[in-house]
Short mmCIF file of C-alpha atoms and ligand atoms in Angstrom, two decimals:
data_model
loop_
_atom_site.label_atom_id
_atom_site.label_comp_id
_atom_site.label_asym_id
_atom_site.label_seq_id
_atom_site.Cartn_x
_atom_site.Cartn_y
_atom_site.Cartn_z
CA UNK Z 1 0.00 0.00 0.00
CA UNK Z 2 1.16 3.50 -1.15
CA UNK Z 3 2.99 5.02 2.36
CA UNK Z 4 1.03 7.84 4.00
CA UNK Z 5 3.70 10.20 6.07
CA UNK Z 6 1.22 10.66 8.52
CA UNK Z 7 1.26 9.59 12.03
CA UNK Z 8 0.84 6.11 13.10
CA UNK Z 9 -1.81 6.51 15.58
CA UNK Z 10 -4.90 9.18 15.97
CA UNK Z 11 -6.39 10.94 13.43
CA UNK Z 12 -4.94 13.29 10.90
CA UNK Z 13 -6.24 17.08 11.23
CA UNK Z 14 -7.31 17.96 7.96
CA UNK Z 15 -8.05 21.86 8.79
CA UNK Z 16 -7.32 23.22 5.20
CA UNK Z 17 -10.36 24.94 3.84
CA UNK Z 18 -11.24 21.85 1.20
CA UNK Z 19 -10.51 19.38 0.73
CA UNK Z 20 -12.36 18.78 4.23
CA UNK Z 21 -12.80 15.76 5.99
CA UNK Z 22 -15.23 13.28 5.55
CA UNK Z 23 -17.36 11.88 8.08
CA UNK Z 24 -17.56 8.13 8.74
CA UNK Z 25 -20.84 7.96 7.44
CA UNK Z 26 -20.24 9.38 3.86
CA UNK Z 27 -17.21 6.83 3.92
CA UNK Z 28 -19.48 3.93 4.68
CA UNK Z 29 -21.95 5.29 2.00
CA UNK Z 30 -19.34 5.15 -0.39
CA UNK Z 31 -18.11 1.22 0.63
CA UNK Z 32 -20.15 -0.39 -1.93
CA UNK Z 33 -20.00 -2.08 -5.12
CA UNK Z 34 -20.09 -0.16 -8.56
CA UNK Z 35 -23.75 -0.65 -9.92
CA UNK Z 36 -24.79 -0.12 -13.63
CA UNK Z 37 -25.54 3.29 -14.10
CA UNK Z 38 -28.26 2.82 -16.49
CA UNK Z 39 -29.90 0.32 -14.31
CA UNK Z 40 -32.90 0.70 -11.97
CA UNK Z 41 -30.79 0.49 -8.68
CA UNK Z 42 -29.13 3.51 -10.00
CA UNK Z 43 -32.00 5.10 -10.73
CA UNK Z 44 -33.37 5.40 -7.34
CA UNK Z 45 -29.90 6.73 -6.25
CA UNK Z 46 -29.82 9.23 -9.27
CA UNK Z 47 -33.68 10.87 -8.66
CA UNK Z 48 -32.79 11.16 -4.94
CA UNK Z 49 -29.24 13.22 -5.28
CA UNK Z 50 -31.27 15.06 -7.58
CA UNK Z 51 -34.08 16.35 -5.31
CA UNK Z 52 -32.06 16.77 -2.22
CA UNK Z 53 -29.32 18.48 -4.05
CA UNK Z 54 -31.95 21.42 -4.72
CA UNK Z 55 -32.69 21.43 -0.62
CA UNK Z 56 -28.93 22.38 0.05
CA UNK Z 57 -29.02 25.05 -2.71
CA UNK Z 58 -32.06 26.18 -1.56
CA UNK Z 59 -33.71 26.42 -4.92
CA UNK Z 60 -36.62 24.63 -6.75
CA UNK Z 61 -34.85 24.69 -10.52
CA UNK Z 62 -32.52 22.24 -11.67
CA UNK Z 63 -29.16 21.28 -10.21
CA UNK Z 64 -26.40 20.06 -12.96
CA UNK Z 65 -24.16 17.47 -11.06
CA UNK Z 66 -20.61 16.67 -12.96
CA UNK Z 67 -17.75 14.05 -12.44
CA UNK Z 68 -14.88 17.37 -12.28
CA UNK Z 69 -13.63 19.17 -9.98
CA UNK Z 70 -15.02 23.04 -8.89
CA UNK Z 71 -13.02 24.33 -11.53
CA UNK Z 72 -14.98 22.33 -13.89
CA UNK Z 73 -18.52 24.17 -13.04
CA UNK Z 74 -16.81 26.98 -13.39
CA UNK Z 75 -16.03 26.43 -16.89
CA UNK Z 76 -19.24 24.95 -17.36
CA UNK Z 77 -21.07 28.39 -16.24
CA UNK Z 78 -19.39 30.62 -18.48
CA UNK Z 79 -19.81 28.28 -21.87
CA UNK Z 80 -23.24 27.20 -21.72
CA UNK Z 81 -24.23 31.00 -20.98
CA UNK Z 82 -21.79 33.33 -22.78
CA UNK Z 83 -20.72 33.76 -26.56
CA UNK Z 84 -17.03 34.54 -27.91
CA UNK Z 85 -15.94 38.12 -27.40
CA UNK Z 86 -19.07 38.73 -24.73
CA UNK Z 87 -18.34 41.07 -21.46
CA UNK Z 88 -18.34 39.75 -17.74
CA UNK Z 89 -17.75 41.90 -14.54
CA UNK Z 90 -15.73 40.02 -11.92
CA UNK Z 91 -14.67 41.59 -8.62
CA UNK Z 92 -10.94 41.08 -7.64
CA UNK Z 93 -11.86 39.59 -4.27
CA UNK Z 94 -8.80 37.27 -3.93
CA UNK Z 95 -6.87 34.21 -5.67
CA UNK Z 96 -10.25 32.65 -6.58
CA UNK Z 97 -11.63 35.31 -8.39
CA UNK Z 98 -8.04 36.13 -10.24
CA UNK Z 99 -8.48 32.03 -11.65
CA UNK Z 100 -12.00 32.99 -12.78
CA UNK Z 101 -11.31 35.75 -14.87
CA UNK Z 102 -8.15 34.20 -16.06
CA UNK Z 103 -10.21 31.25 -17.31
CA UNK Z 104 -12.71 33.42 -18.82
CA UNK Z 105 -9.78 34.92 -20.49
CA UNK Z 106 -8.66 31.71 -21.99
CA UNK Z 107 -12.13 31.04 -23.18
CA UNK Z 108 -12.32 33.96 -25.83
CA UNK Z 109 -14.53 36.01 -22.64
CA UNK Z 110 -13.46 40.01 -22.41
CA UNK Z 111 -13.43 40.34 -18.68
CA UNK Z 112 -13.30 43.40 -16.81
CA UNK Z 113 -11.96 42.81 -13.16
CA UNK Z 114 -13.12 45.52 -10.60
CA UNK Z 115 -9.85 45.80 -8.43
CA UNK Z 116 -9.42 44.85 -4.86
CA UNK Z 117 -7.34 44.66 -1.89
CA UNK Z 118 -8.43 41.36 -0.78
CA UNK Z 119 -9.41 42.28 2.57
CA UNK Z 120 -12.59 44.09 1.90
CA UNK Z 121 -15.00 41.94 -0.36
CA UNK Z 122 -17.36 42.87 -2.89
CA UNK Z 123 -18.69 46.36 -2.53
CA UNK Z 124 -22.11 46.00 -4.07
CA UNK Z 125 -22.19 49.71 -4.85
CA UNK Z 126 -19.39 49.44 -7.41
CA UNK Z 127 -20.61 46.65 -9.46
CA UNK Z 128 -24.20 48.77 -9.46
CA UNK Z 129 -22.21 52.17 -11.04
CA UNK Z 130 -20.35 50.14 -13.42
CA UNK Z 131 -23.67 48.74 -14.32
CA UNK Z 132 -25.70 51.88 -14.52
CA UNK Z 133 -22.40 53.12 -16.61
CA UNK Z 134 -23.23 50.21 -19.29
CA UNK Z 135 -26.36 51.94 -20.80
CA UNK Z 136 -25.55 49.64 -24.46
CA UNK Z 137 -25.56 46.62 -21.93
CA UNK Z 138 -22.61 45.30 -22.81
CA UNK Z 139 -22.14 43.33 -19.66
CA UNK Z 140 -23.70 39.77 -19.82
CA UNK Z 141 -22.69 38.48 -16.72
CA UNK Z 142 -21.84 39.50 -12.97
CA UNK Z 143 -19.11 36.91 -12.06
CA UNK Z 144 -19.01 36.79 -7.90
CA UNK Z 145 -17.45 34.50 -5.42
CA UNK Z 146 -19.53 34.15 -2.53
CA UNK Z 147 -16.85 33.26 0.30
CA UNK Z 148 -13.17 33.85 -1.46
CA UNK Z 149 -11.44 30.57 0.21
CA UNK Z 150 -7.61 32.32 -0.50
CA UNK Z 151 -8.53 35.70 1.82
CA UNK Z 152 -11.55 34.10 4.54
CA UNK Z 153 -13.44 37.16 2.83
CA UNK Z 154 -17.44 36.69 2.01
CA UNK Z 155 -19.90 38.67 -0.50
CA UNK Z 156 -23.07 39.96 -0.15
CA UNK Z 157 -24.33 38.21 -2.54
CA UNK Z 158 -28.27 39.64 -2.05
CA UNK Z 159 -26.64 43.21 -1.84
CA UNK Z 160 -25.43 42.75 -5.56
CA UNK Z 161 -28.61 41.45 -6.85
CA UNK Z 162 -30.29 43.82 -5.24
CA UNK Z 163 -27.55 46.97 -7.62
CA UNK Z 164 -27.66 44.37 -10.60
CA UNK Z 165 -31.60 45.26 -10.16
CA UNK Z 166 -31.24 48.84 -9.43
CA UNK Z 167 -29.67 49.42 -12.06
CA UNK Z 168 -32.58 47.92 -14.52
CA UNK Z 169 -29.40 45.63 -16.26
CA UNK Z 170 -29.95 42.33 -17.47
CA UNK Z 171 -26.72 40.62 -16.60
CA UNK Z 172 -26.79 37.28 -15.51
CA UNK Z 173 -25.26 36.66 -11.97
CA UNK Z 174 -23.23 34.32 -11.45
CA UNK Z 175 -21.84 33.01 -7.99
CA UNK Z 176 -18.83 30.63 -7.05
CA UNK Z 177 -20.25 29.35 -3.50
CA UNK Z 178 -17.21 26.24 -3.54
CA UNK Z 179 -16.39 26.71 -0.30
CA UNK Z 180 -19.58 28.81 1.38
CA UNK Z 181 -22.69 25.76 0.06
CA UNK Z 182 -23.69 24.17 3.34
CA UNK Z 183 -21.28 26.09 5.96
CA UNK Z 184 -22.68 29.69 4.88
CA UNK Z 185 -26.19 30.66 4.05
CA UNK Z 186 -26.94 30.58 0.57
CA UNK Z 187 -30.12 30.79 -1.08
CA UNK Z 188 -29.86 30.44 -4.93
CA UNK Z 189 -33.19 31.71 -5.74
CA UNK Z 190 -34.61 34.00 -3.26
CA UNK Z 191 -31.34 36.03 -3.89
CA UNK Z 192 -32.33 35.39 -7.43
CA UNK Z 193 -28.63 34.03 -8.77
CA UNK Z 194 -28.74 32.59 -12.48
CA UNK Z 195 -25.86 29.89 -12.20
CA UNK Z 196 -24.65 28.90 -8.83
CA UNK Z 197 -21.60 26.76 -8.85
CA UNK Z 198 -20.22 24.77 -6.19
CA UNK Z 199 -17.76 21.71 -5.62
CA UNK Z 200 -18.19 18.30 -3.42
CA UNK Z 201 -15.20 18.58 -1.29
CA UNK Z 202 -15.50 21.45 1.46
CA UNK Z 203 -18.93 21.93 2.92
CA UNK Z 204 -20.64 19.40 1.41
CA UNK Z 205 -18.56 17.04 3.05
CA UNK Z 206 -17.21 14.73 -0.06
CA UNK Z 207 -14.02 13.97 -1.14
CA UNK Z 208 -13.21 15.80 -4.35
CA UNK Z 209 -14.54 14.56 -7.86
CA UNK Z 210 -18.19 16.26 -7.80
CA UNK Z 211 -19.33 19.89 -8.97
CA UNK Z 212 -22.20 21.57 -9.54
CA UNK Z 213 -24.10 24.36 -11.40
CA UNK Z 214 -27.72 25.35 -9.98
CA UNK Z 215 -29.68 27.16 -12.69
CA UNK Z 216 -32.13 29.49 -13.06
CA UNK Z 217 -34.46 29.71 -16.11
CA UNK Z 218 -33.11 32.87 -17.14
CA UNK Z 219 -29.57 30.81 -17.47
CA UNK Z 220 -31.60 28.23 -18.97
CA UNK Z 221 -32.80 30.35 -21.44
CA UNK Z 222 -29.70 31.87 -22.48
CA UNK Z 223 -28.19 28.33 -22.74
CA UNK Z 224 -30.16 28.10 -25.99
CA UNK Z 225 -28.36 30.70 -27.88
CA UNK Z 226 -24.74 30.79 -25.85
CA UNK Z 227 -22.21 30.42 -28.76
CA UNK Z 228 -19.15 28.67 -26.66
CA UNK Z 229 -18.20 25.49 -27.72
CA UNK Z 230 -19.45 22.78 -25.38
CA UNK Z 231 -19.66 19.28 -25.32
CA UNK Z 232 -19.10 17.36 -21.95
CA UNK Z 233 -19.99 20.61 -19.95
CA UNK Z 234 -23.08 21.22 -21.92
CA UNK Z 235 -26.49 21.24 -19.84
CA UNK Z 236 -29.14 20.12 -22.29
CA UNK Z 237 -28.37 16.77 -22.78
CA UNK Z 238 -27.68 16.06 -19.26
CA UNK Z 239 -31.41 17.87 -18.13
CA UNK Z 240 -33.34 15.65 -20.33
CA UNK Z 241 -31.15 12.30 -19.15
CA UNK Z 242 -31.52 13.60 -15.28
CA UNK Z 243 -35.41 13.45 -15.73
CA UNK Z 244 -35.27 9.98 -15.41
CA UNK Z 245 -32.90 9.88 -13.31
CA UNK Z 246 -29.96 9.05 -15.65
CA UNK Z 247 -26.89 10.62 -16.86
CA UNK Z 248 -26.09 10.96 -20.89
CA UNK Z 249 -22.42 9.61 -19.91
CA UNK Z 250 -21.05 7.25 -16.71
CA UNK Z 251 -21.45 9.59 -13.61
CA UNK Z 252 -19.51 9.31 -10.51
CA UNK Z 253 -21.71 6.38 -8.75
CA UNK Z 254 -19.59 6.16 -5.50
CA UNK Z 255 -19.41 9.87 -5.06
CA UNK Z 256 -23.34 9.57 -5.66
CA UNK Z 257 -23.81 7.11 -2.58
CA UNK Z 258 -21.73 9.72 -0.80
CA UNK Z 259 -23.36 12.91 -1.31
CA UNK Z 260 -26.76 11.53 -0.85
CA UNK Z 261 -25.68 10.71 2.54
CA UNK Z 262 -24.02 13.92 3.24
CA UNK Z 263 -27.25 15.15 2.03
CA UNK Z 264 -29.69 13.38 4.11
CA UNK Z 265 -26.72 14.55 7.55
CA UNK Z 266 -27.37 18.06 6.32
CA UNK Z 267 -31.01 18.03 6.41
CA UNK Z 268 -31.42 16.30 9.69
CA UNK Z 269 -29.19 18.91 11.08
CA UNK Z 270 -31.22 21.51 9.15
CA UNK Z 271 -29.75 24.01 7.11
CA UNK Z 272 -30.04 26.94 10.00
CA UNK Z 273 -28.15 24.64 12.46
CA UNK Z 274 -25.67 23.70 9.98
CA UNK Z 275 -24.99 27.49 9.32
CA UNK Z 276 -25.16 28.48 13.07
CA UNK Z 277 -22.50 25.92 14.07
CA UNK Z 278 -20.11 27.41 11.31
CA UNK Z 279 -20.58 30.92 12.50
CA UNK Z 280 -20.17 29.76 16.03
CA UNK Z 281 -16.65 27.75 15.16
CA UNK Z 282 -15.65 30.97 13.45
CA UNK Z 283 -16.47 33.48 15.82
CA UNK Z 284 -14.53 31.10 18.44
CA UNK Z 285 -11.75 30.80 16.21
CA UNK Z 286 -11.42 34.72 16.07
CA UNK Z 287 -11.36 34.83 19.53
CA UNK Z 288 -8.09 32.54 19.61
CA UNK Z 289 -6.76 34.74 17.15
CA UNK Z 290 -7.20 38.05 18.83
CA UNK Z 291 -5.76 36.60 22.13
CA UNK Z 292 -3.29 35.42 20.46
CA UNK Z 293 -2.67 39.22 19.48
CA UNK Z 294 -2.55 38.00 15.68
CA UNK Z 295 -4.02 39.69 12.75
CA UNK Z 296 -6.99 38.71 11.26
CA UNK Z 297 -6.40 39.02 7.09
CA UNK Z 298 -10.61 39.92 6.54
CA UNK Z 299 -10.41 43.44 7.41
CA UNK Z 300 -14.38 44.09 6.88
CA UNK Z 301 -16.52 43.08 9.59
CA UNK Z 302 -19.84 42.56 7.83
CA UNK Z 303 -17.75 40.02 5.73
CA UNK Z 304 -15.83 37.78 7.72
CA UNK Z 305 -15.96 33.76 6.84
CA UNK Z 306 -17.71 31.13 8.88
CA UNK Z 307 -15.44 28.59 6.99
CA UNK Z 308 -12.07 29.58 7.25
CA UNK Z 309 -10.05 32.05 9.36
CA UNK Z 310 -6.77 33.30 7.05
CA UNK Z 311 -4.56 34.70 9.77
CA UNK Z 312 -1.70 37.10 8.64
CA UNK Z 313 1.93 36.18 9.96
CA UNK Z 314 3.61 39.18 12.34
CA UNK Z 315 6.75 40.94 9.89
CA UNK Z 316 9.77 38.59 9.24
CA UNK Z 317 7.73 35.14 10.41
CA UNK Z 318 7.25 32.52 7.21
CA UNK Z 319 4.21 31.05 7.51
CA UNK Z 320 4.89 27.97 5.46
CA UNK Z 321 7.65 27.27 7.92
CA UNK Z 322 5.37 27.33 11.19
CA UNK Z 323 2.85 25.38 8.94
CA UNK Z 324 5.57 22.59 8.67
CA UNK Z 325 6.00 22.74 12.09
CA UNK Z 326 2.57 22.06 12.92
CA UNK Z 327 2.61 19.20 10.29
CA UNK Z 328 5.68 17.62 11.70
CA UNK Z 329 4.76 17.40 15.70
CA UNK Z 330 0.94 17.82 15.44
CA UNK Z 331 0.05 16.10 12.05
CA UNK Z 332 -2.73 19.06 11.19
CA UNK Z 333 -2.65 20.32 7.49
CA UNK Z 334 -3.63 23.94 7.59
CA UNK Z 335 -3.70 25.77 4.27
CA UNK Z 336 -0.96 27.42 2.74
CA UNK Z 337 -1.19 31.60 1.91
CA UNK Z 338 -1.80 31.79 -1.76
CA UNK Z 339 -0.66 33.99 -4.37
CA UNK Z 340 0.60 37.47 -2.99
CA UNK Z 341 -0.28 36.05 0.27
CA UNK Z 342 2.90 33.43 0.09
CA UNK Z 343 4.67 33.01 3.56
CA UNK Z 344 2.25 35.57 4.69
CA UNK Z 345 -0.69 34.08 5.74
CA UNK Z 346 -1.99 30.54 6.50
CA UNK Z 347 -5.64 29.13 6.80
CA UNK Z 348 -7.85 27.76 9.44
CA UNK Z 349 -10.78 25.81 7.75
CA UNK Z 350 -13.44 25.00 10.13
CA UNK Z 351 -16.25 23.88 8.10
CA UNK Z 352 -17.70 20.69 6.98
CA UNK Z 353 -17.74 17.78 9.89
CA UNK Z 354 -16.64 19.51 12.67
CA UNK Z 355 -17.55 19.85 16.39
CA UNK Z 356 -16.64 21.74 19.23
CA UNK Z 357 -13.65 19.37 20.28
CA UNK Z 358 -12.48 18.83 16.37
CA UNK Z 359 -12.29 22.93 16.98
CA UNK Z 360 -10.29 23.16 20.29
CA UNK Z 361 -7.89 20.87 19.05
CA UNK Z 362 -7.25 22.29 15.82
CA UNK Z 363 -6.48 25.67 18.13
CA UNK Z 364 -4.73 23.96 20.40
CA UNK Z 365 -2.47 22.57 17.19
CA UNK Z 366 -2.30 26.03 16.00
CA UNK Z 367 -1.19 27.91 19.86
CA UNK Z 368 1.34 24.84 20.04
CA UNK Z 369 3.03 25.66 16.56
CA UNK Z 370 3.10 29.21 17.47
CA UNK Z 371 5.26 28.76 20.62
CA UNK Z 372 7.28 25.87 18.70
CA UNK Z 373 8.23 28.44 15.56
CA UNK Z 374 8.88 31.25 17.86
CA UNK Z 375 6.17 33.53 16.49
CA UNK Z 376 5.51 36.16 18.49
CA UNK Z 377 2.27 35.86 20.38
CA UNK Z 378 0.33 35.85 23.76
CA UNK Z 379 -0.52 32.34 24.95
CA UNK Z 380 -4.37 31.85 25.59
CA UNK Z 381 -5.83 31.67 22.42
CA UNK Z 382 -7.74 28.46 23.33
CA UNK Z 383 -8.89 29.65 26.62
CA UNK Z 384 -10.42 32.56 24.91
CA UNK Z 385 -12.14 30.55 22.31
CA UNK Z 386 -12.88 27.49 24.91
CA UNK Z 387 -15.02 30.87 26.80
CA UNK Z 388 -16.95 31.78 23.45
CA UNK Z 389 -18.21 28.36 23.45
CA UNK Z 390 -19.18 27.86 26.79
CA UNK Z 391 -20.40 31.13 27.11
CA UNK Z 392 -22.48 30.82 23.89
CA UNK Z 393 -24.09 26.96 24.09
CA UNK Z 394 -26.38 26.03 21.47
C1 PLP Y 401 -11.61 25.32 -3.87
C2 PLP Y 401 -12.14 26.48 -4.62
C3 PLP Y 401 -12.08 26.55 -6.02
C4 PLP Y 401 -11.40 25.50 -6.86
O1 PLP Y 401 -12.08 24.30 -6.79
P1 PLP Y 401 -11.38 22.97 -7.33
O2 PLP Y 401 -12.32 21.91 -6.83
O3 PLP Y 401 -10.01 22.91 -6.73
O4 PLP Y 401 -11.36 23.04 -8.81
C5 PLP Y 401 -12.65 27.63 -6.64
N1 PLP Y 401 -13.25 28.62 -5.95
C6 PLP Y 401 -13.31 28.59 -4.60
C7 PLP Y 401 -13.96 29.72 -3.88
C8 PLP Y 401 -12.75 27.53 -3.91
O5 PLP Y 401 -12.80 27.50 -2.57
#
């Protein structure tokens, strides 16, 4: 068997913001034998992921499900909607939303990328001028992402439909909720979003291999006339197959078992619990931080993650090296500063399967690595965040 280098005994801390780790209930989901996917077995399997899919995006319309990766929905927004040449707004919220223009880039797309620092988030007001600005309507999609996974940064993702609507455009919107779907609320139709796109492997609780696109007629309907090239992304074949339950091509049938039983944890927790216990985790996980006397990177109150904490290294402290540390003596992955935030920041995920005592010992992991790498800090970072919880029982 291939060697793992992690320890012998315990468990391994996955606390990277996705992949997350999977519950031993999606893993015994998944411990069955491959079926035929075109036979009836399957069939009862395909029509339930189906419906309950909709539940967790909180919308009625359909719900595309592909073997790929996030990246992958991604990709299979922008063709199925957009035609060679066309003009998308994208906000420059962090490393996520850089790879999302760049990809619209490389798909013949003319992007224009509001700029940001990547501590503030979307300001709603901008994308609204910019759209008022566009009286030939040039624009044909708002390109968002609802919690930027590189920064711990969220959107208001209401507040831009709301300008998108203000401002009498007819844009599509279009959200990247990878890393927000079932740790943040998100409500794909009420906050009227055409294409919602989202991946298997953070909140949803999956290992990696499934992605999504949530649709809303109005995407539907500019599906019919969207002049990308498409083949394996494209949604009309895949619609009329998923009416019966079927896929045009082999889907993934393990990862099926898996998410509907991630599914079915979800919605006997209920969506507002589920939410409520990853804004708890966070707001516990701040606490450490600010006793710790750290930095938190989200600079914008109203738009701090309940998924992931990215914490800013003091001057002249590489973060990658106390990560290692933490790796080595503690065996906790926690994710790696991206881009311009290299050495500079790392990442606390706390969303997905996680409890109160997952929580205290990822913090204590994290206080322990800090006094081991000689960071400068204040010890008492898991006290603090041991008194949010107590203090604030659900
Ligand atoms: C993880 C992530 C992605 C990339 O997803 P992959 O599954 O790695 O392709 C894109 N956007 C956000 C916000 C993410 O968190």
């Amino acid at each position: 068997m291939l060697k793992l280098t992690h320890k012998a005994s315990g468990r391994h801390f996955l606390q990277i913001p996705g992949p997350t780790n999977v519950p031993d209930r999606v893993l015994r989901a998944m411990d069955n034998p491959t079926i035929d996917h075109r036979g009836p077995e399957f069939q009862v399997i395909g029509k339930k992921v189906l419906s309950d899919i909709r539940k967790v995006f909180q919308t009625n319309g359909p719900v595309v499900i592909y073997g790929a990766s996030g990246t992958g929905a991604w990709e299979a927004a922008l063709v199925n909607t957009l035609s060679a040449g066309d003009k998308v707004l994208m906000y420059e919220t962090g490393h996520f939303a850089t790879l999302w223009k760049k990809m619209s880039e490389r798909l013949g797309l003319n992007p224009e990328f509001l700029p940001g620092d990547w501590r503030q988030g979307v300001d709603a007001a901008r994308i609204g001028q910019r759209l008022e600005e566009d009286r030939q309507h040039q624009i044909k999609a708002v390109c968002i992402v609802h919690n930027e996974t590189s920064t711990g940064v969220t959107a208001d993702v209401l507040a831009v439909r709301r300008a998108i609507d203000a401002a009498r455009h007819p844009a599509l919107l279009m959200v990247d909720t990878i890393s927000s779907l079932a740790s943040i609320d998100y409500r794909h139709d009420e906050w009227g979003v055409d294409v919602t796109v989202a991946g298997s492997q953070k909140g949803l609780m999956l290992p990696p291999g499934l992605s999504f696109n949530a649709l809303s007629e109005k995407a539907i309907a500019a599906s019919k006339s969207a002049g990308l090239p498409k083949s394996y992304w494209a949604w009309a074949d895949i619609l009329e197959s998923n009416k019966s339950g079927f896929w045009p091509y082999t889907p993934a049938t393990t990862l099926l078992y898996g998410l509907s039983e991630a599914c079915d944890m979800l919605l006997e927790e209920g969506l507002p619990n589920v939410f409520a216990r990853h804004t708890r985790f966070a707001e516990a996980t701040r606490c450490a931080v600010r006793a710790w006397g750290l930095e938190v990177l989200c600079a914008n109150p109203a738009a701090l993650s309940s998924s992931l904490t990215a914490v800013l290294m003091p001057e002249g402290h590489d973060a990658d090296k106390f990560r290692k540390i933490v790796l080595d003596h503690f065996d906790m992955s926690l994710g790696v500063g991206l881009a311009k935030l290299g050495g500079k920041a790392f990442r606390i995920g706390h969303l997905g399967d996680f409890n109160e005592l997952t929580l205290m010992g990822t913090l204590a992991g994290v206080e322990m690595g800090l006094a081991l790498a000689g960071v400068p800090h204040r010890a008492g970072g898991v006290i603090a965040a041991m008194d949010h919880l107590t203090s604030n029982l659900r």
